[in-house]
mmCIF file of C-alpha atoms and ligand atoms in Angstrom:
data_model
loop_
_atom_site.group_PDB
_atom_site.id
_atom_site.type_symbol
_atom_site.label_atom_id
_atom_site.label_comp_id
_atom_site.label_asym_id
_atom_site.label_seq_id
_atom_site.Cartn_x
_atom_site.Cartn_y
_atom_site.Cartn_z
ATOM 1 C CA UNK A 1 -47.348 20.160 56.079
ATOM 2 C CA UNK A 2 -45.487 19.414 59.359
ATOM 3 C CA UNK A 3 -45.789 22.289 61.829
ATOM 4 C CA UNK A 4 -43.926 22.906 65.091
ATOM 5 C CA UNK A 5 -45.384 25.568 67.403
ATOM 6 C CA UNK A 6 -43.175 27.581 69.784
ATOM 7 C CA UNK A 7 -44.836 28.927 72.936
ATOM 8 C CA UNK A 8 -43.893 30.631 76.192
ATOM 9 C CA UNK A 9 -47.231 30.797 77.987
ATOM 10 C CA UNK A 10 -50.843 29.643 77.921
ATOM 11 C CA UNK A 11 -50.714 28.592 74.288
ATOM 12 C CA UNK A 12 -54.258 29.616 73.320
ATOM 13 C CA UNK A 13 -53.029 30.319 69.782
ATOM 14 C CA UNK A 14 -51.294 26.918 69.689
ATOM 15 C CA UNK A 15 -54.603 25.331 70.754
ATOM 16 C CA UNK A 16 -56.481 27.164 68.019
ATOM 17 C CA UNK A 17 -54.006 25.815 65.461
ATOM 18 C CA UNK A 18 -54.216 22.315 66.980
ATOM 19 C CA UNK A 19 -58.007 22.414 66.724
ATOM 20 C CA UNK A 20 -57.775 23.562 63.085
ATOM 21 C CA UNK A 21 -55.234 20.826 62.264
ATOM 22 C CA UNK A 22 -57.593 18.199 63.722
ATOM 23 C CA UNK A 23 -59.830 18.649 60.668
ATOM 24 C CA UNK A 24 -58.988 16.015 58.032
ATOM 25 C CA UNK A 25 -58.990 18.543 55.196
ATOM 26 C CA UNK A 26 -56.709 21.046 56.919
ATOM 27 C CA UNK A 27 -53.328 21.119 55.131
ATOM 28 C CA UNK A 28 -51.161 20.953 58.270
ATOM 29 C CA UNK A 29 -50.466 18.804 61.308
ATOM 30 C CA UNK A 30 -48.751 19.883 64.505
ATOM 31 C CA UNK A 31 -45.870 17.471 65.082
ATOM 32 C CA UNK A 32 -44.463 19.158 68.187
ATOM 33 C CA UNK A 33 -44.712 22.033 70.652
ATOM 34 C CA UNK A 34 -41.555 23.634 72.050
ATOM 35 C CA UNK A 35 -41.469 26.079 74.958
ATOM 36 C CA UNK A 36 -38.725 28.196 76.492
ATOM 37 C CA UNK A 37 -40.390 27.738 79.876
ATOM 38 C CA UNK A 38 -40.989 24.413 81.649
ATOM 39 C CA UNK A 39 -44.038 25.909 83.384
ATOM 40 C CA UNK A 40 -45.792 27.071 80.210
ATOM 41 C CA UNK A 41 -49.485 26.203 80.501
ATOM 42 C CA UNK A 42 -49.624 25.357 76.827
ATOM 43 C CA UNK A 43 -47.381 22.310 77.325
ATOM 44 C CA UNK A 44 -50.041 20.404 79.296
ATOM 45 C CA UNK A 45 -52.692 21.364 76.732
ATOM 46 C CA UNK A 46 -50.503 20.034 73.899
ATOM 47 C CA UNK A 47 -49.777 16.806 75.822
ATOM 48 C CA UNK A 48 -53.512 16.349 76.432
ATOM 49 C CA UNK A 49 -53.868 16.323 72.626
ATOM 50 C CA UNK A 50 -51.088 13.773 72.195
ATOM 51 C CA UNK A 51 -48.701 16.340 70.702
ATOM 52 C CA UNK A 52 -45.020 15.772 71.613
ATOM 53 C CA UNK A 53 -43.668 18.614 73.763
ATOM 54 C CA UNK A 54 -40.194 19.896 74.563
ATOM 55 C CA UNK A 55 -39.252 22.540 77.135
ATOM 56 C CA UNK A 56 -35.893 24.299 77.119
ATOM 57 C CA UNK A 57 -35.771 26.634 80.120
ATOM 58 C CA UNK A 58 -33.679 29.633 79.090
ATOM 59 C CA UNK A 59 -31.969 29.864 82.510
ATOM 60 C CA UNK A 60 -30.634 26.302 82.105
ATOM 61 C CA UNK A 61 -28.376 27.550 79.300
ATOM 62 C CA UNK A 62 -25.294 29.735 79.552
ATOM 63 C CA UNK A 63 -26.090 31.834 76.519
ATOM 64 C CA UNK A 64 -28.767 32.627 73.969
ATOM 65 C CA UNK A 65 -26.786 30.692 71.374
ATOM 66 C CA UNK A 66 -26.679 27.542 73.555
ATOM 67 C CA UNK A 67 -30.389 27.844 74.259
ATOM 68 C CA UNK A 68 -31.168 28.229 70.564
ATOM 69 C CA UNK A 69 -28.961 25.213 69.756
ATOM 70 C CA UNK A 70 -31.089 23.057 72.055
ATOM 71 C CA UNK A 71 -34.262 24.274 70.343
ATOM 72 C CA UNK A 72 -32.693 23.747 66.903
ATOM 73 C CA UNK A 73 -31.766 20.156 67.842
ATOM 74 C CA UNK A 74 -35.391 19.393 68.729
ATOM 75 C CA UNK A 75 -36.499 21.049 65.486
ATOM 76 C CA UNK A 76 -34.051 18.889 63.508
ATOM 77 C CA UNK A 77 -35.683 15.794 65.056
ATOM 78 C CA UNK A 78 -39.203 17.049 64.324
ATOM 79 C CA UNK A 79 -38.264 18.116 60.804
ATOM 80 C CA UNK A 80 -41.024 20.735 60.344
ATOM 81 C CA UNK A 81 -42.030 22.326 57.072
ATOM 82 C CA UNK A 82 -43.258 25.369 59.018
ATOM 83 C CA UNK A 83 -42.626 26.871 62.460
ATOM 84 C CA UNK A 84 -45.402 28.901 64.125
ATOM 85 C CA UNK A 85 -44.420 31.261 66.946
ATOM 86 C CA UNK A 86 -47.471 31.619 69.172
ATOM 87 C CA UNK A 87 -46.922 33.716 72.248
ATOM 88 C CA UNK A 88 -43.205 32.912 72.050
ATOM 89 C CA UNK A 89 -41.611 35.749 73.963
ATOM 90 C CA UNK A 90 -38.046 35.466 72.684
ATOM 91 C CA UNK A 91 -36.379 37.101 69.672
ATOM 92 C CA UNK A 92 -34.784 34.593 67.300
ATOM 93 C CA UNK A 93 -31.213 35.225 66.132
ATOM 94 C CA UNK A 94 -30.317 35.387 62.439
ATOM 95 C CA UNK A 95 -28.488 32.042 62.818
ATOM 96 C CA UNK A 96 -31.719 30.473 64.034
ATOM 97 C CA UNK A 97 -33.889 32.006 61.330
ATOM 98 C CA UNK A 98 -31.599 31.419 58.352
ATOM 99 C CA UNK A 99 -32.202 27.642 57.893
ATOM 100 C CA UNK A 100 -35.948 28.266 58.179
ATOM 101 C CA UNK A 101 -36.122 31.543 56.231
ATOM 102 C CA UNK A 102 -39.575 32.056 54.777
ATOM 103 C CA UNK A 103 -41.025 29.201 56.838
ATOM 104 C CA UNK A 104 -41.468 30.856 60.261
ATOM 105 C CA UNK A 105 -44.785 32.560 61.083
ATOM 106 C CA UNK A 106 -45.544 34.762 64.066
ATOM 107 C CA UNK A 107 -48.673 36.324 65.471
ATOM 108 C CA UNK A 108 -48.376 39.803 66.898
ATOM 109 C CA UNK A 109 -51.198 41.507 68.807
ATOM 110 C CA UNK A 110 -51.341 44.749 66.800
ATOM 111 C CA UNK A 111 -52.051 45.926 63.260
ATOM 112 C CA UNK A 112 -48.416 46.045 62.115
ATOM 113 C CA UNK A 113 -46.567 48.121 61.214
ATOM 114 C CA UNK A 114 -48.262 49.978 64.067
ATOM 115 C CA UNK A 115 -47.105 49.080 67.585
ATOM 116 C CA UNK A 116 -44.298 46.536 67.104
ATOM 117 C CA UNK A 117 -42.872 45.255 70.398
ATOM 118 C CA UNK A 118 -44.629 44.981 73.744
ATOM 119 C CA UNK A 119 -47.691 46.500 75.511
ATOM 120 C CA UNK A 120 -49.442 46.918 72.165
ATOM 121 C CA UNK A 121 -52.972 47.260 73.542
ATOM 122 C CA UNK A 122 -52.105 49.935 76.101
ATOM 123 C CA UNK A 123 -50.231 51.872 73.402
ATOM 124 C CA UNK A 124 -53.170 51.672 70.983
ATOM 125 C CA UNK A 125 -55.579 52.935 73.642
ATOM 126 C CA UNK A 126 -53.200 55.757 74.646
ATOM 127 C CA UNK A 127 -52.785 56.733 70.995
ATOM 128 C CA UNK A 128 -56.555 57.186 70.735
ATOM 129 C CA UNK A 129 -56.933 54.463 68.084
ATOM 130 C CA UNK A 130 -60.472 53.422 67.194
ATOM 131 C CA UNK A 131 -59.385 49.974 66.032
ATOM 132 C CA UNK A 132 -56.840 47.425 67.202
ATOM 133 C CA UNK A 133 -56.105 43.934 66.009
ATOM 134 C CA UNK A 134 -53.519 41.305 65.193
ATOM 135 C CA UNK A 135 -51.080 40.423 62.440
ATOM 136 C CA UNK A 136 -49.689 37.093 61.263
ATOM 137 C CA UNK A 137 -46.414 37.659 59.430
ATOM 138 C CA UNK A 138 -43.311 35.838 58.237
ATOM 139 C CA UNK A 139 -40.460 36.163 60.736
ATOM 140 C CA UNK A 140 -37.368 37.970 59.485
ATOM 141 C CA UNK A 141 -34.261 39.091 61.341
ATOM 142 C CA UNK A 142 -35.897 42.309 62.469
ATOM 143 C CA UNK A 143 -38.574 42.328 65.190
ATOM 144 C CA UNK A 144 -42.218 42.205 64.067
ATOM 145 C CA UNK A 145 -41.415 43.396 60.530
ATOM 146 C CA UNK A 146 -41.640 40.467 58.101
ATOM 147 C CA UNK A 147 -44.103 40.242 55.174
ATOM 148 C CA UNK A 148 -47.690 40.295 56.414
ATOM 149 C CA UNK A 149 -49.846 37.209 55.727
ATOM 150 C CA UNK A 150 -53.156 38.084 57.421
ATOM 151 C CA UNK A 151 -54.618 40.698 59.758
ATOM 152 C CA UNK A 152 -57.822 41.187 61.723
ATOM 153 C CA UNK A 153 -59.306 44.364 63.205
ATOM 154 C CA UNK A 154 -61.534 44.873 66.230
ATOM 155 C CA UNK A 155 -63.058 48.086 67.637
ATOM 156 C CA UNK A 156 -61.544 49.830 70.649
ATOM 157 C CA UNK A 157 -64.454 50.735 72.948
ATOM 158 C CA UNK A 158 -64.485 53.860 75.054
ATOM 159 C CA UNK A 159 -64.160 52.070 78.406
ATOM 160 C CA UNK A 160 -61.602 49.530 77.184
ATOM 161 C CA UNK A 161 -58.631 48.657 79.336
ATOM 162 C CA UNK A 162 -55.610 46.849 77.928
ATOM 163 C CA UNK A 163 -57.050 43.647 79.433
ATOM 164 C CA UNK A 164 -60.503 44.012 77.872
ATOM 165 C CA UNK A 165 -58.959 44.916 74.519
ATOM 166 C CA UNK A 166 -56.450 42.043 74.748
ATOM 167 C CA UNK A 167 -59.316 39.602 75.343
ATOM 168 C CA UNK A 168 -61.187 40.910 72.275
ATOM 169 C CA UNK A 169 -58.054 40.761 70.094
ATOM 170 C CA UNK A 170 -57.192 37.242 71.301
ATOM 171 C CA UNK A 171 -60.466 35.952 69.848
ATOM 172 C CA UNK A 172 -59.582 37.191 66.363
ATOM 173 C CA UNK A 173 -55.961 36.084 66.780
ATOM 174 C CA UNK A 174 -57.135 32.480 66.861
ATOM 175 C CA UNK A 175 -59.243 32.850 63.707
ATOM 176 C CA UNK A 176 -56.542 34.831 61.899
ATOM 177 C CA UNK A 177 -53.751 32.370 62.692
ATOM 178 C CA UNK A 178 -55.918 29.487 61.444
ATOM 179 C CA UNK A 179 -56.602 31.417 58.238
ATOM 180 C CA UNK A 180 -52.936 32.325 57.764
ATOM 181 C CA UNK A 181 -51.659 28.782 58.379
ATOM 182 C CA UNK A 182 -54.253 27.339 55.984
ATOM 183 C CA UNK A 183 -53.165 29.833 53.323
ATOM 184 C CA UNK A 184 -49.430 29.143 53.757
ATOM 185 C CA UNK A 185 -49.630 25.362 54.311
ATOM 186 C CA UNK A 186 -52.231 24.844 51.608
ATOM 187 C CA UNK A 187 -51.713 24.487 47.857
ATOM 188 C CA UNK A 188 -50.288 27.653 46.294
ATOM 189 C CA UNK A 189 -53.158 29.838 45.142
ATOM 190 C CA UNK A 190 -53.856 33.427 44.342
ATOM 191 C CA UNK A 191 -56.653 33.617 46.879
ATOM 192 C CA UNK A 192 -55.805 36.361 49.308
ATOM 193 C CA UNK A 193 -56.933 35.565 52.835
ATOM 194 C CA UNK A 194 -59.342 38.426 53.497
ATOM 195 C CA UNK A 195 -58.706 40.507 56.583
ATOM 196 C CA UNK A 196 -61.437 39.278 58.899
ATOM 197 C CA UNK A 197 -63.578 42.055 60.353
ATOM 198 C CA UNK A 198 -64.816 42.488 63.891
ATOM 199 C CA UNK A 199 -68.326 42.027 62.493
ATOM 200 C CA UNK A 200 -67.336 38.425 61.725
ATOM 201 C CA UNK A 201 -67.272 37.718 65.457
ATOM 202 C CA UNK A 202 -69.830 38.001 68.188
ATOM 203 C CA UNK A 203 -68.071 40.140 70.821
HETATM 204 C C1 GRF B 1 -51.138 36.739 72.461
HETATM 205 O O1 GRF B 1 -51.643 38.056 72.588
HETATM 206 C C2 GRF B 1 -50.178 36.709 71.299
HETATM 207 O O2 GRF B 1 -50.529 37.620 70.276
HETATM 208 C C3 GRF B 1 -48.917 37.126 71.946
HETATM 209 O O3 GRF B 1 -48.897 36.379 73.146
HETATM 210 C C4 GRF B 1 -50.247 36.414 73.669
HETATM 211 C C5 GRF B 1 -50.575 35.111 74.346
HETATM 212 O O4 GRF B 1 -50.658 34.116 73.360
HETATM 213 N N1 GRF B 1 -47.788 36.913 71.103
HETATM 214 P P1 GRF B 1 -51.083 32.581 73.728
HETATM 215 O O5 GRF B 1 -52.403 32.636 74.481
HETATM 216 O O6 GRF B 1 -49.976 32.021 74.613
HETATM 217 O O7 GRF B 1 -51.201 31.907 72.409
#
């Protein structure tokens, strides 16, 4: 399966997917990385792996629609089977999603449906949660609410800050996104990707 990854920042999730796709038996290949910021650190990492990159700086476009058209043109060239949003900090319009309905994945750093939106780790800590985690889901027109594909949980420790919790969640994000992409890109099967547990990872 041909995969295009959309990023806005460091692209650690994109890298995790690129590393997974490097395995011969992994059912996906990353055919392009698109960013809405020219300075996104993930672009250089993708280029270092020989992955074609495209950057469409939002401020270079007069409107959201014009910006999305530029991204959609690059997608038409790359002709992906799947699109993976990985740290892409922009909401997609219905017009963007429609042609790719059911083929766009996103990773969100909380156990949805808890804590959609931003500052998820701070909110989990303030809510007194004992666990946090991440969710890979299909993207629908609403924000962070599409069908869930895979999730992972990690403990929240008593002296956690949002930074220390974010670092712990990021580790399981990479494993969970790999799992989710393998499940969706792979042959249809009834196997349900198990929610990976914190115990699966040395923290
Ligand atoms: C991650 O926490 C991801 O869940 C969120 O953006 C953060 C940075 O992702 N969407 P990355 O390192 O750019 O992949």
